[in-house]
Tab-separated table of C-alpha atoms in Angstrom:
chain	number	residue	atom	x	y	z
A	68	VAL	CA	74.291	99.134	100.888
A	69	THR	CA	78.071	98.861	99.881
A	70	CYS	CA	79.802	97.013	103.172
A	71	THR	CA	83.522	97.593	102.693
A	72	PRO	CA	85.915	95.751	105.312
A	73	ASP	CA	87.634	98.250	107.582
A	74	PRO	CA	91.323	98.455	106.890
A	75	ASN	CA	91.778	95.896	110.736
A	76	LEU	CA	90.284	92.992	108.514
A	77	LEU	CA	94.587	92.880	107.761
A	78	GLU	CA	95.085	92.812	111.562
A	79	SER	CA	92.427	90.001	112.057
A	80	MET	CA	94.108	87.678	109.158
A	81	ARG	CA	97.394	87.791	111.468
A	82	SER	CA	95.168	85.048	113.301
A	83	VAL	CA	94.555	82.146	110.662
A	84	GLY	CA	97.096	79.817	111.954
A	85	TYR	CA	100.244	79.235	110.588
A	86	SER	CA	103.828	78.605	112.105
A	87	LEU	CA	107.138	80.242	110.636
A	88	ASP	CA	107.789	76.393	108.964
A	89	THR	CA	104.403	76.471	107.279
A	90	ALA	CA	104.281	80.173	106.083
A	91	VAL	CA	107.712	80.298	104.887
A	92	ALA	CA	106.374	76.739	102.962
A	93	ASP	CA	103.125	79.002	101.274
A	94	ILE	CA	105.655	81.447	99.802
A	95	ILE	CA	107.967	78.876	98.247
A	96	ASP	CA	104.623	76.947	97.249
A	97	ASN	CA	103.944	80.297	95.179
A	98	SER	CA	108.091	79.644	93.912
A	99	ILE	CA	107.328	77.022	92.942
A	100	ALA	CA	104.187	77.336	90.801
A	101	ALA	CA	106.081	79.833	89.493
A	102	ARG	CA	109.148	77.143	88.275
A	103	ALA	CA	111.768	78.995	90.034
A	104	GLN	CA	114.592	76.351	89.643
A	105	GLN	CA	116.226	78.109	92.926
A	106	ILE	CA	114.339	79.220	95.819
A	107	SER	CA	117.237	81.146	98.287
A	108	VAL	CA	115.608	81.710	101.999
A	109	ARG	CA	117.627	84.308	104.152
A	110	TYR	CA	117.409	85.588	107.310
A	111	PHE	CA	119.702	88.382	109.191
A	112	ASP	CA	122.679	87.790	110.858
A	113	CYS	CA	124.392	90.040	113.630
A	114	GLY	CA	124.258	93.437	113.559
A	115	GLU	CA	121.954	93.716	111.112
A	116	ALA	CA	117.775	94.587	111.423
A	117	PRO	CA	115.078	91.226	111.933
A	118	TYR	CA	113.875	90.180	108.639
A	119	ILE	CA	113.353	86.726	106.372
A	120	ALA	CA	113.198	86.285	102.292
A	121	ILE	CA	112.512	84.453	99.744
A	122	ILE	CA	114.340	84.975	96.804
A	123	ASP	CA	113.514	82.671	93.578
A	124	ASP	CA	114.486	82.451	90.162
A	125	GLY	CA	110.775	81.816	89.257
A	126	ASP	CA	108.769	83.594	85.537
A	127	GLY	CA	107.624	86.777	88.232
A	128	MET	CA	105.258	89.452	88.034
A	129	ASN	CA	104.964	92.838	86.682
A	130	GLU	CA	102.963	95.891	87.623
A	131	HIS	CA	99.573	94.416	87.182
A	132	GLU	CA	100.188	90.707	88.578
A	133	ALA	CA	102.361	91.996	91.559
A	134	ILE	CA	99.266	94.632	91.834
A	135	ASN	CA	96.732	91.116	92.069
A	136	ALA	CA	98.795	89.501	94.361
A	137	MET	CA	98.961	91.457	97.180
A	138	LYS	CA	95.065	91.946	96.484
A	139	LEU	CA	93.369	90.199	99.068
A	140	ALA	CA	91.308	86.950	97.634
A	141	GLY	CA	93.069	88.014	94.035
A	142	SER	CA	92.024	84.709	92.049
A	143	SER	CA	89.207	83.410	92.897
A	144	PRO	CA	88.728	80.055	94.053
A	145	SER	CA	86.112	78.478	91.538
A	146	CYS	CA	88.625	80.379	88.242
A	147	GLU	CA	90.240	77.089	86.368
A	148	ARG	CA	93.781	76.962	87.326
A	149	LYS	CA	97.343	75.556	86.006
A	150	ALA	CA	98.082	71.998	87.064
A	151	SER	CA	101.455	74.167	88.541
A	152	ASP	CA	99.142	76.101	90.488
A	153	LEU	CA	99.801	75.353	94.298
A	154	GLY	CA	97.287	77.884	95.262
A	155	ARG	CA	93.816	78.276	95.908
A	156	PHE	CA	91.862	80.888	97.925
A	157	GLY	CA	94.421	83.754	96.504
A	158	LEU	CA	94.984	84.673	100.712
A	159	GLY	CA	97.996	82.712	101.066
A	160	LEU	CA	101.311	85.299	100.555
A	161	LYS	CA	99.063	87.687	102.334
A	162	ALA	CA	97.778	85.420	105.175
A	163	ALA	CA	100.958	83.804	105.769
A	164	SER	CA	103.102	87.179	105.408
A	165	LEU	CA	101.419	88.810	107.987
A	166	SER	CA	101.388	85.823	110.468
A	167	GLN	CA	105.090	85.932	110.909
A	168	ALA	CA	105.875	89.721	110.390
A	169	ARG	CA	103.830	93.572	110.218
A	170	SER	CA	105.918	94.524	106.900
A	171	LEU	CA	104.932	92.456	103.856
A	172	LEU	CA	107.106	93.655	100.831
A	173	LEU	CA	107.063	92.075	97.185
A	174	CYS	CA	109.277	92.949	94.941
A	175	SER	CA	109.266	91.023	91.478
A	176	VAL	CA	111.356	91.516	88.047
A	177	LYS	CA	109.719	90.636	84.717
A	178	ASP	CA	111.495	90.976	81.258
A	179	GLY	CA	113.683	93.329	83.380
A	180	ARG	CA	110.917	95.520	84.937
A	181	GLN	CA	111.080	95.987	88.648
A	182	THR	CA	107.960	96.586	90.742
A	183	THR	CA	108.012	96.359	94.124
A	184	LEU	CA	104.876	96.537	96.544
A	185	ARG	CA	103.898	97.094	100.119
A	186	TRP	CA	101.780	96.104	102.871
A	187	ASP	CA	102.783	97.690	105.712
A	188	LEU	CA	99.954	97.334	108.812
A	189	ASP	CA	101.893	100.082	111.281
A	190	HIS	CA	100.985	102.529	107.440
A	191	VAL	CA	97.569	101.370	106.814
A	192	ALA	CA	96.535	101.914	110.603
A	193	THR	CA	98.163	105.549	110.357
A	194	VAL	CA	96.241	106.108	107.152
A	195	ARG	CA	92.831	104.446	107.704
A	196	ASP	CA	93.020	103.105	104.424
A	197	TRP	CA	93.477	101.014	102.184
A	198	GLU	CA	96.589	101.646	101.233
A	199	LEU	CA	99.100	99.403	99.155
A	200	GLU	CA	103.022	101.318	99.083
A	201	VAL	CA	104.591	101.260	95.531
A	202	LEU	CA	108.329	101.810	95.537
A	203	ASP	CA	110.646	103.035	93.408
A	204	GLU	CA	113.652	101.710	92.247
A	205	ARG	CA	115.743	104.117	94.896
A	206	GLN	CA	113.634	103.146	98.106
A	207	THR	CA	113.938	99.357	97.048
A	208	GLU	CA	117.147	99.520	96.674
A	209	LEU	CA	117.087	100.766	100.608
A	210	ALA	CA	114.118	98.660	101.739
A	211	LEU	CA	116.010	94.781	100.971
A	212	PRO	CA	119.350	94.452	102.597
A	213	GLU	CA	122.085	93.896	100.986
A	214	LYS	CA	122.681	90.621	100.846
A	215	VAL	CA	118.763	89.910	99.835
A	216	ARG	CA	119.893	92.612	97.034
A	217	GLU	CA	122.816	90.529	95.819
A	218	LEU	CA	120.355	87.189	95.203
A	219	MET	CA	117.886	89.450	93.440
A	220	PRO	CA	117.102	88.397	89.867
A	221	SER	CA	118.041	90.934	86.580
A	222	THR	CA	115.717	89.706	84.724
A	223	HIS	CA	112.922	87.293	85.906
A	224	GLY	CA	111.972	86.364	89.681
A	225	THR	CA	110.613	87.347	93.100
A	226	CYS	CA	112.012	88.251	96.564
A	227	VAL	CA	108.695	88.123	99.696
A	228	LEU	CA	110.542	90.603	102.168
A	229	TRP	CA	109.076	90.141	106.035
A	230	ARG	CA	110.413	92.602	107.891
A	231	ASN	CA	109.413	93.490	111.725
A	232	LEU	CA	109.138	90.239	112.760
A	233	ASP	CA	106.372	91.048	115.868
A	234	ARG	CA	104.615	87.457	115.771
A	235	LEU	CA	108.004	85.351	115.545
A	236	GLU	CA	109.919	87.443	118.073
A	237	THR	CA	107.153	85.894	120.638
A	238	VAL	CA	107.100	82.565	119.300
A	239	ALA	CA	111.004	82.002	118.888
A	240	GLY	CA	112.516	85.079	120.855
A	241	THR	CA	114.153	87.683	120.261
A	242	SER	CA	118.207	86.660	120.072
A	243	LEU	CA	119.927	86.024	116.633
A	244	GLN	CA	120.760	82.450	118.323
A	245	ASP	CA	117.213	81.498	119.001
A	246	MET	CA	117.100	82.835	115.451
A	247	ASP	CA	119.138	80.395	114.027
A	248	GLN	CA	117.649	77.474	116.461
A	249	ALA	CA	114.585	78.314	114.280
A	250	MET	CA	115.705	78.890	110.954
A	251	ALA	CA	117.709	74.928	111.455
A	252	GLU	CA	114.071	73.995	112.330
A	253	LEU	CA	112.759	75.092	109.513
A	254	SER	CA	115.607	73.711	106.808
A	255	ASN	CA	114.313	69.786	108.032
A	256	TYR	CA	111.014	71.103	107.520
A	257	LEU	CA	111.468	72.598	104.224
A	258	GLY	CA	113.333	69.437	103.351
A	259	LEU	CA	110.535	66.796	104.061
A	260	VAL	CA	107.952	68.859	102.843
A	261	PHE	CA	109.499	69.562	99.387
A	262	HIS	CA	111.792	66.550	98.903
A	263	ARG	CA	110.258	65.458	95.673
A	264	PHE	CA	111.313	69.221	94.242
A	265	THR	CA	115.093	69.218	96.208
A	266	ASN	CA	115.348	65.221	95.075
A	267	PRO	CA	113.223	64.019	92.413
A	268	TYR	CA	112.568	60.175	91.873
A	269	PRO	CA	114.524	58.793	88.721
A	270	ASP	CA	111.123	58.305	87.659
A	271	ASP	CA	109.535	61.783	87.915
A	272	ASN	CA	108.736	64.364	85.553
A	273	ILE	CA	109.976	66.751	87.700
A	274	GLN	CA	112.492	69.335	87.705
A	275	CYS	CA	114.883	70.064	90.504
A	276	VAL	CA	114.778	72.626	92.534
A	277	GLU	CA	117.840	74.342	94.683
A	278	LEU	CA	116.449	75.041	97.607
A	279	THR	CA	118.844	76.582	100.807
A	280	VAL	CA	118.311	78.394	103.902
A	281	ASN	CA	121.153	81.232	104.268
A	282	GLY	CA	123.037	79.604	101.084
A	283	MET	CA	122.937	76.993	103.251
A	284	PRO	CA	121.465	73.810	101.214
A	285	VAL	CA	118.180	71.741	102.583
A	286	PRO	CA	118.836	68.140	103.871
A	287	LYS	CA	117.352	65.527	101.869
A	288	ARG	CA	114.177	63.738	103.562
A	289	ASP	CA	112.484	61.290	101.951
A	290	PRO	CA	109.459	60.386	104.133
A	291	PHE	CA	108.501	56.759	102.358
A	292	LEU	CA	113.052	56.284	102.892
């Protein structure tokens, strides 16, 4: 008997236990594993529909790689990994994103070719099937906020866009002032967690990563003083 999971599994994954800080950090893990040198976290300004986006200039993904990244458990934990691969169970991108938002869009560019995919929980609930949306170039342009489009790399890189931030609004509040406070706390958290990448020690063989939140560099936090 083939016992296929109900699409409601996507809803269940939302309760894994991520906070905003750990969810964004999980996405940045992927960017660092993809050898990104610039990682930008953007969130909405006054007058814009709420969103959070993480954009990097890493290796990017082709269509096959992007579909595999959006597949639940797309990577087996028993497979041999690269030393730079910080993932383990193949759930981080989906679980982290859906813990904060009902819509996860992945737009990746590799060798100048763009692939855009979207998990939308409302769409999945409507069709009652594991239907991963594929967006063409025009649909992608309409889906990405203007300031995110401006940061999109032309040859290689990836954008993870969260929309319909229902869980985040419950915790952080609905006003832009509330979001500013939450993102200021996020910036401090990222500065601490990724301090070896944003400010490598002289004897570290680590390439420096430029990490910003709405254009402002995250603070340098050295836990070892």
